[in-house]
Tab-separated table of C-alpha atoms and ligand atoms in Angstrom:
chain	number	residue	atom	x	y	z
K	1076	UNK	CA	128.793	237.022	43.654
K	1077	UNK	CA	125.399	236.656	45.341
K	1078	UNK	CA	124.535	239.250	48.255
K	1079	UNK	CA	121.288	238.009	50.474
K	1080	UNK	CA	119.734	240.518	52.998
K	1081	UNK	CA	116.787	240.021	55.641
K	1082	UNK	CA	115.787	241.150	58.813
K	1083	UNK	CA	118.014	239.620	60.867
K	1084	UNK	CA	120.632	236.552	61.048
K	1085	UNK	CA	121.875	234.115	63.535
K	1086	UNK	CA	125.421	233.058	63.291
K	1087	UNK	CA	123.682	231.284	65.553
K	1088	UNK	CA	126.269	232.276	68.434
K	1089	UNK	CA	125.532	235.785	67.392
K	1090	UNK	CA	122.657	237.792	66.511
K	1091	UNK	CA	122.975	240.428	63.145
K	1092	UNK	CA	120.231	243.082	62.511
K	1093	UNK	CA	119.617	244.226	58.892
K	1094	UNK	CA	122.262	241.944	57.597
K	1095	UNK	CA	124.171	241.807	54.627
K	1096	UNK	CA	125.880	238.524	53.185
K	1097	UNK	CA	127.937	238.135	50.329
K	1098	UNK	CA	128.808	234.951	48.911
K	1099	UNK	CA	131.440	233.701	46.154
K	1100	UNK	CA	130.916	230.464	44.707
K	1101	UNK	CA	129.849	227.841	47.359
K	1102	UNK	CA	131.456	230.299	50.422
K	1103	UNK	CA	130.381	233.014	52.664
K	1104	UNK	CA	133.193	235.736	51.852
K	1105	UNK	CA	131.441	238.512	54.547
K	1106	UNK	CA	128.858	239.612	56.483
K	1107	UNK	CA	127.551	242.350	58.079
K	1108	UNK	CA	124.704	245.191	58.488
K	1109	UNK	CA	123.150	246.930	55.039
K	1110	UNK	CA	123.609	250.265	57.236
K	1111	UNK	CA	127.376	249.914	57.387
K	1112	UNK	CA	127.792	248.520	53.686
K	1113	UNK	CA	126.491	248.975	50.463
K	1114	UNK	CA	125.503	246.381	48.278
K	1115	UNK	CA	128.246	245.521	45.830
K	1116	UNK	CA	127.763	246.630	42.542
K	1117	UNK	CA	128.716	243.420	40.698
K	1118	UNK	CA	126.711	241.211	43.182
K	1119	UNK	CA	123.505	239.762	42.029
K	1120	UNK	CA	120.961	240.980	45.165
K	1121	UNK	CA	118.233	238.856	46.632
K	1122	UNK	CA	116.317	240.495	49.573
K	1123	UNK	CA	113.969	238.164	51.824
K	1124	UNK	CA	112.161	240.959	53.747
K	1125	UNK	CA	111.390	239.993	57.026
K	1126	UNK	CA	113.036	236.675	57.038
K	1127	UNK	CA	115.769	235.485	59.072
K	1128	UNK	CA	119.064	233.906	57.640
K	1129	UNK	CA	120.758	231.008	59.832
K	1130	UNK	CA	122.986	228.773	59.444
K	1131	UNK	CA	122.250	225.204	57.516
K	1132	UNK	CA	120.807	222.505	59.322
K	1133	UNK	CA	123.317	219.401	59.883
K	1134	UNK	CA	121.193	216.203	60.756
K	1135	UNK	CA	123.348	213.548	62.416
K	1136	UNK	CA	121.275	210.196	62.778
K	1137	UNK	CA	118.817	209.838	59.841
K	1138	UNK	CA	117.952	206.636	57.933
K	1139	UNK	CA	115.930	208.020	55.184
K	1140	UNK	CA	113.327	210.375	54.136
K	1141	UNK	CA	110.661	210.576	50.824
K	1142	UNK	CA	110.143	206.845	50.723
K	1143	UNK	CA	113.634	206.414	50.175
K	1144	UNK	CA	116.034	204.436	53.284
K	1145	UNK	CA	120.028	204.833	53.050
K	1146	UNK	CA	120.759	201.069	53.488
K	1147	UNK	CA	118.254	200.078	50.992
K	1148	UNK	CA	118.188	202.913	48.128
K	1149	UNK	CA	120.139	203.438	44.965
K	1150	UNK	CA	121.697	206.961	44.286
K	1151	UNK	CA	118.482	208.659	42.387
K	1152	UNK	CA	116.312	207.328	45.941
K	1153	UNK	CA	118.991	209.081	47.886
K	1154	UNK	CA	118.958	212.108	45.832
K	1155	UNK	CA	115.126	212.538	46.228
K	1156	UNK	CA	115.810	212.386	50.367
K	1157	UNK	CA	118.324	215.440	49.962
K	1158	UNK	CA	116.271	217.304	48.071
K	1159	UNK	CA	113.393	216.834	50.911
K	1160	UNK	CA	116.118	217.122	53.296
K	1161	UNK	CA	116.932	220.696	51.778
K	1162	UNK	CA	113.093	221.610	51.718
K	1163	UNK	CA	113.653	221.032	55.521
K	1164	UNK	CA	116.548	223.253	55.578
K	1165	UNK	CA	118.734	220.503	56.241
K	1166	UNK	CA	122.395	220.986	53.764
K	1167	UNK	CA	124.767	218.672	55.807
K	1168	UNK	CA	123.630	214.619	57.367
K	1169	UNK	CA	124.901	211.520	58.039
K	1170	UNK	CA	123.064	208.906	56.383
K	1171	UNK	CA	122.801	205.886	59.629
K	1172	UNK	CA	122.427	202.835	59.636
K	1173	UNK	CA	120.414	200.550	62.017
K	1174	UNK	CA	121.467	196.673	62.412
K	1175	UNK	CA	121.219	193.961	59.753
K	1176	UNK	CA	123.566	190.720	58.860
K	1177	UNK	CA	127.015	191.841	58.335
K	1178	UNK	CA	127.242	191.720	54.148
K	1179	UNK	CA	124.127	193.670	54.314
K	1180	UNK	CA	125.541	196.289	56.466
K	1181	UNK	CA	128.846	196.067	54.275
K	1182	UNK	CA	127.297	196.442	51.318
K	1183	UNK	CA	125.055	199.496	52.432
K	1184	UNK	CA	128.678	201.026	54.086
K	1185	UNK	CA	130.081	200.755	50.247
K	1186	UNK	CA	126.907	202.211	48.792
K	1187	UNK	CA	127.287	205.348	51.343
K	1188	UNK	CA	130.467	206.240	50.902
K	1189	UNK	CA	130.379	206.272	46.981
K	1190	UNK	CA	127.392	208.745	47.276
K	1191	UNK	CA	129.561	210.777	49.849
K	1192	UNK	CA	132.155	210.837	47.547
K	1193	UNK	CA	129.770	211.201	44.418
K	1194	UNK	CA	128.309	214.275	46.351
K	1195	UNK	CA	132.303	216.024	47.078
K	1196	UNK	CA	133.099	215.662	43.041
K	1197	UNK	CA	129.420	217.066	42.197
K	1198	UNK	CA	127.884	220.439	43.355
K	1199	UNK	CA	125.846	221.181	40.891
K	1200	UNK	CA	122.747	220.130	42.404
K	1201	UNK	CA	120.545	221.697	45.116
K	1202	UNK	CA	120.632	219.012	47.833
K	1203	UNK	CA	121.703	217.802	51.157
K	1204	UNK	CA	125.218	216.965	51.045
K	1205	UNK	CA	125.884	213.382	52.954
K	1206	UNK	CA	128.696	214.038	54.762
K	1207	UNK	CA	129.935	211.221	56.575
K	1208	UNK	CA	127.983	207.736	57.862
K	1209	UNK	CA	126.212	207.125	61.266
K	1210	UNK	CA	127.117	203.269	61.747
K	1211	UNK	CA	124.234	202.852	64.668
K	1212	UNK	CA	125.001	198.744	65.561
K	1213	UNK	CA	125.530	196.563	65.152
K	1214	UNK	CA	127.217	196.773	68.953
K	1215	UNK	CA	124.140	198.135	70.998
K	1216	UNK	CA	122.596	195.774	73.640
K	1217	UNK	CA	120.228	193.301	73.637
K	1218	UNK	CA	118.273	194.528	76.592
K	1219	UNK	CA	117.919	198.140	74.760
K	1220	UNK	CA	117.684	197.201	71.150
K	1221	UNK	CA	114.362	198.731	70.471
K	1222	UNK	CA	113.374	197.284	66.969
K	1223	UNK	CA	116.931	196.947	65.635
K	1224	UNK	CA	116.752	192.380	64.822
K	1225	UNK	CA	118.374	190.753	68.153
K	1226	UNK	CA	120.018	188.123	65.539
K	1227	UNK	CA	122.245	190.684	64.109
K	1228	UNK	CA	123.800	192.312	67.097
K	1229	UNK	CA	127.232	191.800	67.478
K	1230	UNK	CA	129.918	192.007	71.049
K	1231	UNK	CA	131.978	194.704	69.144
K	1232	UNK	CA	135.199	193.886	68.346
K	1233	UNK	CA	138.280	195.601	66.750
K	1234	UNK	CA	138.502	192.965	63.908
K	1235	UNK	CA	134.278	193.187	62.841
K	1236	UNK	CA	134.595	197.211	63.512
K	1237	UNK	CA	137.883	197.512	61.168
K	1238	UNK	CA	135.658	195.436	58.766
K	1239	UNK	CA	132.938	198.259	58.777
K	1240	UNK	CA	135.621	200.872	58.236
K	1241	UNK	CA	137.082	198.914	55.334
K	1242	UNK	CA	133.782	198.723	53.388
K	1243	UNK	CA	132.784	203.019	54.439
K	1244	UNK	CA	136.327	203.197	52.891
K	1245	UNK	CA	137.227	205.723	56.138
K	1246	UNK	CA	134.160	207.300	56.008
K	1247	UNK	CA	132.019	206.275	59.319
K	1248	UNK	CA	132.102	209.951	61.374
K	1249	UNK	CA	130.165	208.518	64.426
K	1250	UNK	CA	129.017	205.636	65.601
K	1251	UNK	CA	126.539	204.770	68.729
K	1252	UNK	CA	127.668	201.477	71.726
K	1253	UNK	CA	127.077	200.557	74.558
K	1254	UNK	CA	129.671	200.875	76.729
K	1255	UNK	CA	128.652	197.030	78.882
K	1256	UNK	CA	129.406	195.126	75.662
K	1257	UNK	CA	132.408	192.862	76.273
K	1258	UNK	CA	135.049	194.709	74.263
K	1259	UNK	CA	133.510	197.990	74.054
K	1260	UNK	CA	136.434	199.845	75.670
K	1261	UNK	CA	138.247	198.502	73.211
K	1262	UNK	CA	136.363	199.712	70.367
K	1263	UNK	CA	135.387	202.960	71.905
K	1264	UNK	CA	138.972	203.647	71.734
K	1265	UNK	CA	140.162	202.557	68.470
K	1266	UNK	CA	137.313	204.275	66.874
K	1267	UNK	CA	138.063	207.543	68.983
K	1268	UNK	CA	141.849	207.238	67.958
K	1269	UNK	CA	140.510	207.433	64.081
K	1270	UNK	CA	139.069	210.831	65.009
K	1271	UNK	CA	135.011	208.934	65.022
K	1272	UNK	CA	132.525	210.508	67.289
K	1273	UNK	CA	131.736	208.034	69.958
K	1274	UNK	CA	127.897	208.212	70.978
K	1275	UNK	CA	127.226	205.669	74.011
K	1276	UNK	CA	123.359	204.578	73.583
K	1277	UNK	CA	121.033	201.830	72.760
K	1278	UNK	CA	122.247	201.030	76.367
K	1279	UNK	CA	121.970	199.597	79.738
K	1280	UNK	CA	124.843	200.564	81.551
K	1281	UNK	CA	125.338	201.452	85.276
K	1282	UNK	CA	127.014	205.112	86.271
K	1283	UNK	CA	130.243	203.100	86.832
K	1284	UNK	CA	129.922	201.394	83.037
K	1285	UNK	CA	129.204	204.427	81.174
K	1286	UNK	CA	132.393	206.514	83.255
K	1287	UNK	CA	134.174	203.857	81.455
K	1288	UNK	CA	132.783	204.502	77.849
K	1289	UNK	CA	133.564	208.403	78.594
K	1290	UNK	CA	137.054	207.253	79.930
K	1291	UNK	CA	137.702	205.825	76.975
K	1292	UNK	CA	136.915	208.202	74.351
K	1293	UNK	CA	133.072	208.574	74.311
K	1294	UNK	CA	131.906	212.016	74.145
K	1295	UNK	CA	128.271	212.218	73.145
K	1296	UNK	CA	124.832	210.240	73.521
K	1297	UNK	CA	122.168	209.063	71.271
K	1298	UNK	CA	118.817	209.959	71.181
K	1299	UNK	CA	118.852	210.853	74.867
K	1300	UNK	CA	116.228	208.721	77.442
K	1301	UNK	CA	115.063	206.545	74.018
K	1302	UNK	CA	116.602	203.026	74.096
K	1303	UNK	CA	118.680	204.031	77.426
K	1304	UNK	CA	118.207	202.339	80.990
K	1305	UNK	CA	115.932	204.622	82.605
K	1306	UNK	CA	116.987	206.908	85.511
K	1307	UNK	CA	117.277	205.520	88.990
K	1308	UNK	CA	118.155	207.919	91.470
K	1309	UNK	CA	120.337	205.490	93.520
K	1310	UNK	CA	121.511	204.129	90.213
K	1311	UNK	CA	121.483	206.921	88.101
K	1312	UNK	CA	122.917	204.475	85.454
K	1313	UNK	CA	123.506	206.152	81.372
K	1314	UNK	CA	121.224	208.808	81.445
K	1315	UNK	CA	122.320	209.941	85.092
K	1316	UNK	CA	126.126	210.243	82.700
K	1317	UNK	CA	124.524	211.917	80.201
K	1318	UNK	CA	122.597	214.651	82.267
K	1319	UNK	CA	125.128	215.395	84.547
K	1320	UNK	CA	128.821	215.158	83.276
K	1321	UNK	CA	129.846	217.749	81.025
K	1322	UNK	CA	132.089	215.992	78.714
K	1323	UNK	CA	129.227	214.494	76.952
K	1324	UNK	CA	127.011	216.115	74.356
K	1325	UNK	CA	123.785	214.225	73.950
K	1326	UNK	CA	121.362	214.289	70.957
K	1327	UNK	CA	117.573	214.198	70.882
K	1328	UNK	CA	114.326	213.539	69.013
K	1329	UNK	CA	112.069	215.892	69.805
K	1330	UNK	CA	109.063	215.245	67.838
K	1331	UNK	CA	106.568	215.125	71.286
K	1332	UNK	CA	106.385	211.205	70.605
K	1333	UNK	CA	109.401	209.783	71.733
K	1334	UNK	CA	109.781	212.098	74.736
K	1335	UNK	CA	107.611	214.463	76.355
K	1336	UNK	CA	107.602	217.926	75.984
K	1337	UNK	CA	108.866	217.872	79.628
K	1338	UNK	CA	111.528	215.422	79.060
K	1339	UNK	CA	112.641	218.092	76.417
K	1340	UNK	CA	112.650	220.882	78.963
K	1341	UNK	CA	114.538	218.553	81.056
K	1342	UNK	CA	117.299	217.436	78.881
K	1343	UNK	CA	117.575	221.318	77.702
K	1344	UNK	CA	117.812	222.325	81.558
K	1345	UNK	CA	120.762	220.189	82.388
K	1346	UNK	CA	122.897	219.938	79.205
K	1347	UNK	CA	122.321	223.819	78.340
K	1348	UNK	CA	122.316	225.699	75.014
K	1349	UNK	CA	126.088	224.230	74.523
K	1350	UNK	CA	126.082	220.597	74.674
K	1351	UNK	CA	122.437	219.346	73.560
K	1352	UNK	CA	121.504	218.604	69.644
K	1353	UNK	CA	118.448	218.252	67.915
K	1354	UNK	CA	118.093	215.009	65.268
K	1355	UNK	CA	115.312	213.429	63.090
K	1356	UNK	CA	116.042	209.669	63.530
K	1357	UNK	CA	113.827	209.799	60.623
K	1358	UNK	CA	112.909	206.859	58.684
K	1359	UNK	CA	111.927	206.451	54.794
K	1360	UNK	CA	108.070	207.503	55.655
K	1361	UNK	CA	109.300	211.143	56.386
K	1362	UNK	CA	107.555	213.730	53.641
K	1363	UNK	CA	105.079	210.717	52.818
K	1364	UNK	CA	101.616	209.521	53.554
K	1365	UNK	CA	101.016	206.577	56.134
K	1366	UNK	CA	101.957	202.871	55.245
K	1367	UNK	CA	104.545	200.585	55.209
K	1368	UNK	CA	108.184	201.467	54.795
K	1369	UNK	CA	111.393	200.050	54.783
K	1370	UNK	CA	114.434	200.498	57.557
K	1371	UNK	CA	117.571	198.810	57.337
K	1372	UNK	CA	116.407	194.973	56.721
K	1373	UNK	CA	112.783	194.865	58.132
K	1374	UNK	CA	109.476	197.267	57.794
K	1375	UNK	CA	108.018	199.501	59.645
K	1376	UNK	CA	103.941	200.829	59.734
K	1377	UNK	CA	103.496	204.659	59.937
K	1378	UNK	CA	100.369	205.843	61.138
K	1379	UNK	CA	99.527	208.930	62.633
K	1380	UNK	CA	103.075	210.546	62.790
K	1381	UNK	CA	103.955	207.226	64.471
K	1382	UNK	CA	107.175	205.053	63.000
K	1383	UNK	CA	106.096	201.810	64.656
K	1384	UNK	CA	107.617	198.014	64.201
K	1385	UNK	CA	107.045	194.538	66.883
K	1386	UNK	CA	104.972	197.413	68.920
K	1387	UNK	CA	107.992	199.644	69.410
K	1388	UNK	CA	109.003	202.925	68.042
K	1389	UNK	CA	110.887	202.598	65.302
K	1390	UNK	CA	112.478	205.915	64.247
K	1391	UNK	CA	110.186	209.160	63.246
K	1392	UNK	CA	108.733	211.340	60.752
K	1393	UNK	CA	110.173	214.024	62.177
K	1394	UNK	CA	112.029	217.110	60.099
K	1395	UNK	CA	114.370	218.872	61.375
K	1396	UNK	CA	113.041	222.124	61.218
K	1397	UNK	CA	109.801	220.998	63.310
K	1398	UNK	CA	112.381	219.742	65.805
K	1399	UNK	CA	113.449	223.522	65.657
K	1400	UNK	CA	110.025	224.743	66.281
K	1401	UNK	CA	109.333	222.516	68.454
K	1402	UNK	CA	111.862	223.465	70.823
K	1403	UNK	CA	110.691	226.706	70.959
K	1404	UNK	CA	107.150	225.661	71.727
K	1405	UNK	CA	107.663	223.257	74.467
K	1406	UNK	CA	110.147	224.869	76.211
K	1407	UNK	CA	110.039	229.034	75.594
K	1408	UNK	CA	113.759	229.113	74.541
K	1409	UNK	CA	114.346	231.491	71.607
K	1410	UNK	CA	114.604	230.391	67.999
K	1411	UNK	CA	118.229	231.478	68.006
K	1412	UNK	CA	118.802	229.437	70.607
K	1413	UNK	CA	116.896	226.346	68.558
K	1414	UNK	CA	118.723	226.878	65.546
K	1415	UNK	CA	121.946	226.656	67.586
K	1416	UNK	CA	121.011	222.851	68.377
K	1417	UNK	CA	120.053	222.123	64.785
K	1418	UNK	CA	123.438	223.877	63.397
K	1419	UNK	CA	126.578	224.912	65.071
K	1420	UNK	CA	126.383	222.137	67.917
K	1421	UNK	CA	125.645	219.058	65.174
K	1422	UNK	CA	128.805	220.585	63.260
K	1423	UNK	CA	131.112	221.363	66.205
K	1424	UNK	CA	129.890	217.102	67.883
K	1425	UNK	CA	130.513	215.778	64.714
K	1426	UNK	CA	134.011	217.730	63.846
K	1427	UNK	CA	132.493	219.240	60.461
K	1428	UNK	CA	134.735	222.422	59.994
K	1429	UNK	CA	133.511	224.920	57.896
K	1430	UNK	CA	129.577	223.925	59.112
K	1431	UNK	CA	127.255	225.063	61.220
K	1432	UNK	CA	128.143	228.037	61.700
K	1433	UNK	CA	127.483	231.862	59.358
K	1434	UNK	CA	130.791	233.513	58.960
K	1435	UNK	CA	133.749	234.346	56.249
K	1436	UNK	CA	135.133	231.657	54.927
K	1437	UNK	CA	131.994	228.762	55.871
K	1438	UNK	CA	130.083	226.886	53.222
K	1439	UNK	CA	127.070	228.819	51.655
K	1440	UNK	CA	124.584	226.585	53.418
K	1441	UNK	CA	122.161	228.808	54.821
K	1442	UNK	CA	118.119	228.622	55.857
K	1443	UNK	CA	115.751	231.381	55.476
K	1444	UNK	CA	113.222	231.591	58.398
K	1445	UNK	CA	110.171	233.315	58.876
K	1446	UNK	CA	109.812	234.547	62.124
K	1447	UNK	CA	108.074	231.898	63.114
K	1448	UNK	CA	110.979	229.182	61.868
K	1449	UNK	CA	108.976	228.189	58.897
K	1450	UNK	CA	111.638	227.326	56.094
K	1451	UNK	CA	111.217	230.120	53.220
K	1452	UNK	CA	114.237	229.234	51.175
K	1453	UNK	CA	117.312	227.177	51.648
K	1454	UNK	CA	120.686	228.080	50.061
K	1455	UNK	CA	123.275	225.115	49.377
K	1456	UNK	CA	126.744	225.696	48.739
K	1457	UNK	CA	125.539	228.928	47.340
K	1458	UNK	CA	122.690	227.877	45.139
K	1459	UNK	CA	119.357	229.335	46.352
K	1460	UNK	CA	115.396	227.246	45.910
K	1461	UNK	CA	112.712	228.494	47.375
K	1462	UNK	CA	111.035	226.236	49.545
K	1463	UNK	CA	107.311	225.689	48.968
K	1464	UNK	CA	106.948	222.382	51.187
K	1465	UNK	CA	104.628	222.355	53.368
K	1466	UNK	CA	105.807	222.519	57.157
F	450	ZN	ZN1	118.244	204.113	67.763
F	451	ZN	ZN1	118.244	205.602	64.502
C-alpha cells in the first residue's frame, strides 16, 4: 500500500485540503484529510509538500509525441510518446489518426489496437496507457480538410466504416464526420449504436445539417472553430450547434495558435465548466526541437511552436498540461476548474469508467501540481516518477 499526501487535491469535482490517499496496487482504495486519519502503518508514505494531487490527464485526439507518430511508429516509438505523455501528466489517450489510403489506415488500425491490448496485459511500465483509437477521416469534408490529402477522403459508408472496425478489432472509441457527407447519418448511427463517441468536425455544415448529425447520435465536436465553417450569425452553421445546444460537448486546442486567447474565453463562456475539453492534437514534433516530422502519410515543418504543412496548420506541439495552464492564464478560471477539462470531462465524453476522476475504487493515475500547474510527479496505475521535464 502506498499513501500520498499534499496540500490539497482536486477530485476535480471536489476540492480536499490536507489530503490523504491510499492506494492498493494500481487503485485508489480511499481518500481523505491527514487531520481525520492517520497514516497506515503498513503503507509506504510519500509526502509532496505543497503540491496538489489531481486526477490523470486523459488526451483524446493525439497523433504522436517525441518524434514518434501513431500511424507510422513501431511499439518501442510508441512507448517513448507515453513516457513523454506521462512527463506531461497525461496516463490515459487515444492514439488518432488523420487520413491516408485505406490499407495504410488499416494497417495503422491493426498496429493500435495490438499496443492497446499489449498495454491491458502489461503494467509494469510507467507510461501512458492507449486506451482506445481516435479514427479522425477518412469521412471529413473536402471544403474543411485542413492538411489531411483530399485523395484519401472517403463519403462514409457503413461497409468502408465496418472495414475500419474490423482491422481496430472493436477498438475505435471516437471518431470525428461531418455530418453533410452523403451517408453520414448513416454512419453516425451505426457507430453510435456500437457505443463510439461521435465528434461532428472537419466540417461545413449548415445549423439544419449538423441538428441532423446530433439527431442521429452525435454528441461532441472536434477541435472547436479549427477546420469548422465559421460562424454566421444568420447562418450560424456547426459552430452556432456546438456553442449553443447542450447535448454536445466540444473539444479544444488551446495552445494560443490555433485560436485566440479570446476564442478560448468564448468557447469556455458558452459550453461551461461541464461540457468543454481540453486536447493536444499534437503531432510527432511534440517534446522535440524544430524540423520535419511525420503525420499520418505526409510531413509536416515545425518551427516556432508552429505544426505547419501546404501553409496550413497541421496539428500542435502542444502538452496537455500547458493546455491546463493555459486556461488559467487566458481566461482567470481556477486550476481546478482546468484540470476538470483535462480529466473528468475527457473520461466522462469518451465513456472511460474508472478515469478521470480521484475517488475509491478509480485507477491510480494521478498528477502532482505545483501551485502553479507545473507537473511535479505523475503516478500511473500506482507507480510513482518524478517528473523533471521541462514545462
Ligand atoms: Zn483535425
Ligand atoms: Zn488531429
Amino acid at each position: 500500500m502506498i499513501a500520498l499526501t499534499a496540500s490539497r487535491l482536486y477530485t476535480p469535482l471536489d476540492c480536499v485540503e490536507q489530503p490523504l490517499l491510499l492506494v492498493e496496487g494500481d487503485s485508489i482504495t480511499e481518500i481523505g484529510s491527514q487531520t481525520a486519519r492517520n497514516v497506515p502503518a503498513a503503507a509506504k508514505l510519500t509526502d509532496f509538500g505543497d503540491a496538489i494531487l489531481v486526477p490523470g490527464f486523459v488526451d483524446i485526439h493525439i497523433h504522436g509525441g517525441a518524434g514518434h507518430d501513431v500511424m507510422n511508429d513501431d511499439a518501442a516509438g510508441l512507448a517513448a510518446m507515453e513516457r513523454l505523455l506521462a512527463s506531461h501528466g497525461v496516463t490515459s489517450y487515444f492514439p488518432t489518426t488523420v487520413t491516408a489510403p485505406i490499407d495504410q489506415t488499416c494497417a495503422a488500425l491493426d498496429r493500435l489496437a495490438q499496443t492497446i491490448e499489449k498495454a491491458e496485459q502489461d503494467r509494469s511500465h510507467w507510461k501512458a496507457r492507449p486506451l482506445g483509437i481516435h479514427l479522425e477521416g477518412p469521412f471529413i469534408s473536402h471544403l474543411r480538410r485542413g492538411v489531411h490529402p483530399s485523395g484519401d477522403l472517403l463519403r462514409p459508408t457503413i461497409e468502408t466504416f465496418d472495414c475500419f472496425w474490423q482491422a481496430a478489432r472493436g477498438r475505435i472509441r471516437m471518431i470525428t464526420i461531418a455530418p453533410e457527407l452523403e451517408g453520414a447519418t448513416e454512419v453516425i448511427a451505426e457507430a453510435a449504436r456500437r457505443g463510439i463517441c461521435v465528434s461532428l468536425g472537419h466540417s461545413n455544415a449548415d445549423l439544419d445539417t449538423t441538428r441532423a448529425g446530433i439527431g442521429a447520435g452525435a454528441r461532441h465536436c472536434t477541435h472547436g472553430f479549427n477546420a469548422m465553417r465559421p460562424l454566421d450569425h444568420r447562418e450560424p452553421g456547426i459552430v452556432g450547434a456546438m456553442l449553443t445546444d447542450s447535448r454536445l460537448s466540444a473539444d479544444m486546442i488551446a495552445d494560443g495558435i490555433h485560436l485566440d486567447p479570446s476564442i478560448v474565453k468564448l468557447f469556455l463562456t458558452a459550453k461551461g465548466s461541464d461540457l468543454s475539453v481540453l486536447i493536444t492534437d499534437a503531432t510527432a514534433a511534440t517534446g522535440m526541437p524544430d524540423g520535419h516530422y511525420r503525420l499520418g502519410p505526409f510531413e509536416v515543418e515545425v518551427k516556432d511552436g508552429r505544426c505547419m504543412a501546404d501553409g496550413k496548420l497541421a496539428g500542435s506541439v502542444l502538452t496537455m498540461d500547458r493546455a491546463v495552464r493555459n486556461v488559467v492564464q487566458f481566461t482567470g478560471w481556477t486550476l481546478q476548474q482546468a484540470v476538470r477539462l483535462a480529466s473528468w470531462n475527457p473520461a466522462r465524453v469518451a465513456g472511460l469508467r474508472g478515469r478521470g476522476k480521484l475517488e475509491p475504487g478509480s485507477k491510480a493515475d494521478i498528477v502532482v501540481l505545483t501551485p502553479a500547474g507545473e507537473v511535479k510527479a505523475t503516478i500511473v496505475g500506482g507507480a510513482v516518477a518524478e517528473c523533471t521535464t521541462a514545462n
